[in-house]
PDB file of C-alpha atoms in Angstrom:
ATOM      1  CA  MET A   1      56.861   1.515  -8.158  1.00  0.00           C
ATOM      2  CA  ARG A   2      55.532   2.629  -4.796  1.00  0.00           C
ATOM      3  CA  PRO A   3      54.433   6.169  -4.013  1.00  0.00           C
ATOM      4  CA  LEU A   4      56.847   8.357  -2.060  1.00  0.00           C
ATOM      5  CA  ALA A   5      56.209  11.015   0.553  1.00  0.00           C
ATOM      6  CA  LEU A   6      58.615  13.695   1.732  1.00  0.00           C
ATOM      7  CA  GLY A   7      58.756  14.485   5.432  1.00  0.00           C
ATOM      8  CA  LYS A   8      60.593  17.068   7.543  1.00  0.00           C
ATOM      9  CA  LEU A   9      62.353  16.250  10.776  1.00  0.00           C
ATOM     10  CA  GLU A  10      63.641  18.860  13.210  1.00  0.00           C
ATOM     11  CA  HIS A  11      67.164  18.572  11.785  1.00  0.00           C
ATOM     12  CA  GLY A  12      66.677  16.806   8.486  1.00  0.00           C
ATOM     13  CA  TRP A  13      64.477  15.192   5.889  1.00  0.00           C
ATOM     14  CA  VAL A  14      62.998  11.762   5.319  1.00  0.00           C
ATOM     15  CA  VAL A  15      61.433   9.975   2.353  1.00  0.00           C
ATOM     16  CA  ALA A  16      59.046   7.052   2.849  1.00  0.00           C
ATOM     17  CA  SER A  17      56.658   4.965   0.804  1.00  0.00           C
ATOM     18  CA  GLU A  18      53.827   5.659   3.258  1.00  0.00           C
ATOM     19  CA  THR A  19      52.855   8.644   5.376  1.00  0.00           C
ATOM     20  CA  ALA A  20      52.452   6.347   8.404  1.00  0.00           C
ATOM     21  CA  ALA A  21      56.249   5.902   8.413  1.00  0.00           C
ATOM     22  CA  LEU A  22      56.631   9.670   8.747  1.00  0.00           C
ATOM     23  CA  ASP A  23      54.394   9.610  11.818  1.00  0.00           C
ATOM     24  CA  ILE A  24      56.447   6.800  13.374  1.00  0.00           C
ATOM     25  CA  VAL A  25      59.719   8.777  13.176  1.00  0.00           C
ATOM     26  CA  GLY A  26      58.094  12.081  14.168  1.00  0.00           C
ATOM     27  CA  ALA A  27      58.399  13.750  10.776  1.00  0.00           C
ATOM     28  CA  ALA A  28      55.922  16.305   9.471  1.00  0.00           C
ATOM     29  CA  TYR A  29      54.385  15.452   6.112  1.00  0.00           C
ATOM     30  CA  VAL A  30      55.496  17.922   3.433  1.00  0.00           C
ATOM     31  CA  ARG A  31      54.210  16.501   0.149  1.00  0.00           C
ATOM     32  CA  GLU A  32      54.105  13.531  -2.204  1.00  0.00           C
ATOM     33  CA  ILE A  33      56.919  13.091  -4.686  1.00  0.00           C
ATOM     34  CA  GLU A  34      55.360  13.087  -8.124  1.00  0.00           C
ATOM     35  CA  PRO A  35      55.915  10.635 -10.975  1.00  0.00           C
ATOM     36  CA  GLY A  36      58.772  11.817 -13.205  1.00  0.00           C
ATOM     37  CA  GLU A  37      60.315  13.831 -10.375  1.00  0.00           C
ATOM     38  CA  LEU A  38      63.891  13.475  -9.163  1.00  0.00           C
ATOM     39  CA  LEU A  39      64.404  14.571  -5.582  1.00  0.00           C
ATOM     40  CA  ALA A  40      67.911  15.224  -4.230  1.00  0.00           C
ATOM     41  CA  ILE A  41      68.467  16.033  -0.568  1.00  0.00           C
ATOM     42  CA  ASP A  42      71.724  17.550   0.671  1.00  0.00           C
ATOM     43  CA  GLU A  43      72.860  19.929   3.408  1.00  0.00           C
ATOM     44  CA  HIS A  44      70.783  22.697   1.775  1.00  0.00           C
ATOM     45  CA  GLY A  45      67.578  20.657   1.825  1.00  0.00           C
ATOM     46  CA  PRO A  46      65.547  19.035  -0.947  1.00  0.00           C
ATOM     47  CA  ARG A  47      65.897  20.006  -4.601  1.00  0.00           C
ATOM     48  CA  SER A  48      63.439  18.808  -7.184  1.00  0.00           C
ATOM     49  CA  SER A  49      63.777  18.425 -10.928  1.00  0.00           C
ATOM     50  CA  ARG A  50      61.756  16.742 -13.640  1.00  0.00           C
ATOM     51  CA  PHE A  51      63.162  13.988 -15.811  1.00  0.00           C
ATOM     52  CA  ALA A  52      59.805  13.072 -17.402  1.00  0.00           C
ATOM     53  CA  GLU A  53      56.283  14.393 -17.761  1.00  0.00           C
ATOM     54  CA  PRO A  54      54.205  13.328 -14.774  1.00  0.00           C
ATOM     55  CA  THR A  55      51.840  10.571 -15.805  1.00  0.00           C
ATOM     56  CA  PRO A  56      50.309   9.368 -12.538  1.00  0.00           C
ATOM     57  CA  ARG A  57      49.098   5.784 -12.523  1.00  0.00           C
ATOM     58  CA  PHE A  58      46.583   4.708  -9.921  1.00  0.00           C
ATOM     59  CA  CYS A  59      47.145   1.286  -8.371  1.00  0.00           C
ATOM     60  CA  SER A  60      44.075   0.066  -6.524  1.00  0.00           C
ATOM     61  CA  PHE A  61      46.175  -2.490  -4.625  1.00  0.00           C
ATOM     62  CA  GLU A  62      47.871   0.359  -2.725  1.00  0.00           C
ATOM     63  CA  PHE A  63      44.513   1.409  -1.272  1.00  0.00           C
ATOM     64  CA  VAL A  64      42.927  -2.039  -1.012  1.00  0.00           C
ATOM     65  CA  TYR A  65      45.785  -4.233   0.177  1.00  0.00           C
ATOM     66  CA  LEU A  66      49.351  -2.882   0.346  1.00  0.00           C
ATOM     67  CA  ALA A  67      49.283   0.405   2.250  1.00  0.00           C
ATOM     68  CA  ARG A  68      48.844   0.688   5.998  1.00  0.00           C
ATOM     69  CA  PRO A  69      45.357   1.899   6.933  1.00  0.00           C
ATOM     70  CA  ASP A  70      46.805   4.877   8.832  1.00  0.00           C
ATOM     71  CA  SER A  71      48.549   6.185   5.694  1.00  0.00           C
ATOM     72  CA  ASN A  72      47.363   8.753   3.175  1.00  0.00           C
ATOM     73  CA  LEU A  73      47.861   8.310  -0.552  1.00  0.00           C
ATOM     74  CA  ASP A  74      47.123  10.940  -3.134  1.00  0.00           C
ATOM     75  CA  GLY A  75      45.593  13.095  -0.409  1.00  0.00           C
ATOM     76  CA  ARG A  76      43.161  10.357   0.658  1.00  0.00           C
ATOM     77  CA  SER A  77      42.995   8.307   3.840  1.00  0.00           C
ATOM     78  CA  VAL A  78      43.639   4.621   3.110  1.00  0.00           C
ATOM     79  CA  HIS A  79      41.233   3.560   5.887  1.00  0.00           C
ATOM     80  CA  ALA A  80      38.421   5.859   4.706  1.00  0.00           C
ATOM     81  CA  THR A  81      38.929   4.705   1.118  1.00  0.00           C
ATOM     82  CA  ARG A  82      38.660   1.044   2.156  1.00  0.00           C
ATOM     83  CA  VAL A  83      35.429   1.737   4.049  1.00  0.00           C
ATOM     84  CA  ALA A  84      34.038   3.581   1.004  1.00  0.00           C
ATOM     85  CA  VAL A  85      34.989   0.635  -1.245  1.00  0.00           C
ATOM     86  CA  GLY A  86      33.070  -1.713   1.072  1.00  0.00           C
ATOM     87  CA  ARG A  87      30.017   0.546   0.985  1.00  0.00           C
ATOM     88  CA  GLN A  88      30.130   0.669  -2.800  1.00  0.00           C
ATOM     89  CA  LEU A  89      30.457  -3.116  -2.966  1.00  0.00           C
ATOM     90  CA  ALA A  90      27.353  -3.472  -0.773  1.00  0.00           C
ATOM     91  CA  ARG A  91      25.417  -1.259  -3.186  1.00  0.00           C
ATOM     92  CA  GLU A  92      26.640  -3.137  -6.268  1.00  0.00           C
ATOM     93  CA  ALA A  93      26.569  -6.695  -4.879  1.00  0.00           C
ATOM     94  CA  PRO A  94      24.107  -6.955  -1.974  1.00  0.00           C
ATOM     95  CA  VAL A  95      23.660 -10.311  -0.246  1.00  0.00           C
ATOM     96  CA  ASP A  96      21.386 -11.648   2.480  1.00  0.00           C
ATOM     97  CA  ALA A  97      23.898 -12.445   5.233  1.00  0.00           C
ATOM     98  CA  ASP A  98      24.192 -12.268   9.003  1.00  0.00           C
ATOM     99  CA  LEU A  99      27.944 -11.644   9.108  1.00  0.00           C
ATOM    100  CA  VAL A 100      30.578  -9.873   7.019  1.00  0.00           C
ATOM    101  CA  MET A 101      34.016 -11.459   7.525  1.00  0.00           C
ATOM    102  CA  PRO A 102      37.193  -9.691   6.330  1.00  0.00           C
ATOM    103  CA  THR A 103      40.065 -11.678   4.858  1.00  0.00           C
ATOM    104  CA  PRO A 104      42.914 -10.725   5.024  1.00  0.00           C
ATOM    105  CA  ASP A 105      43.107  -8.165   7.823  1.00  0.00           C
ATOM    106  CA  SER A 106      43.474  -5.325   5.294  1.00  0.00           C
ATOM    107  CA  GLY A 107      39.870  -6.122   4.338  1.00  0.00           C
ATOM    108  CA  THR A 108      38.503  -5.106   7.755  1.00  0.00           C
ATOM    109  CA  PRO A 109      37.659  -1.485   6.797  1.00  0.00           C
ATOM    110  CA  ALA A 110      35.952  -2.669   3.594  1.00  0.00           C
ATOM    111  CA  ALA A 111      33.976  -5.241   5.605  1.00  0.00           C
ATOM    112  CA  ILE A 112      32.930  -2.474   8.005  1.00  0.00           C
ATOM    113  CA  GLY A 113      31.783  -0.326   5.072  1.00  0.00           C
ATOM    114  CA  TYR A 114      29.927  -3.259   3.526  1.00  0.00           C
ATOM    115  CA  ALA A 115      28.180  -4.046   6.818  1.00  0.00           C
ATOM    116  CA  GLN A 116      27.279  -0.386   7.394  1.00  0.00           C
ATOM    117  CA  ALA A 117      25.827   0.026   3.908  1.00  0.00           C
ATOM    118  CA  SER A 118      23.972  -3.285   4.154  1.00  0.00           C
ATOM    119  CA  ARG A 119      22.456  -2.310   7.490  1.00  0.00           C
ATOM    120  CA  SER A 120      21.218   0.997   6.083  1.00  0.00           C
ATOM    121  CA  GLU A 121      19.378  -0.871   3.308  1.00  0.00           C
ATOM    122  CA  GLU A 122      17.081  -2.586   5.817  1.00  0.00           C
TER     123      GLU A 122
END
């Protein structure tokens, strides 16, 4: 299950799995749709009800690999989180290297964080 975000357009509403999609269509971010929440949108706007207790589950792959870097998840920037993960990796697993190479492209922010943290250790 992917996270969902609710956005407001001038004359309507939109739901997307990433906040970057809201930006693309010109929607203003309203809020995340919570686990266990049912959201219905009609001519009167969104209505929310609960069908289960919210039990959020964190999926690291959303931040590390799946989500676009210009999205926000759980109130956190995906790009900034990836950079922070790279910095933490440099602290936990330092290596003597001349180059940090990201693979795949979603690893670029983590590689930047790793390189920045490694450089500050010198």
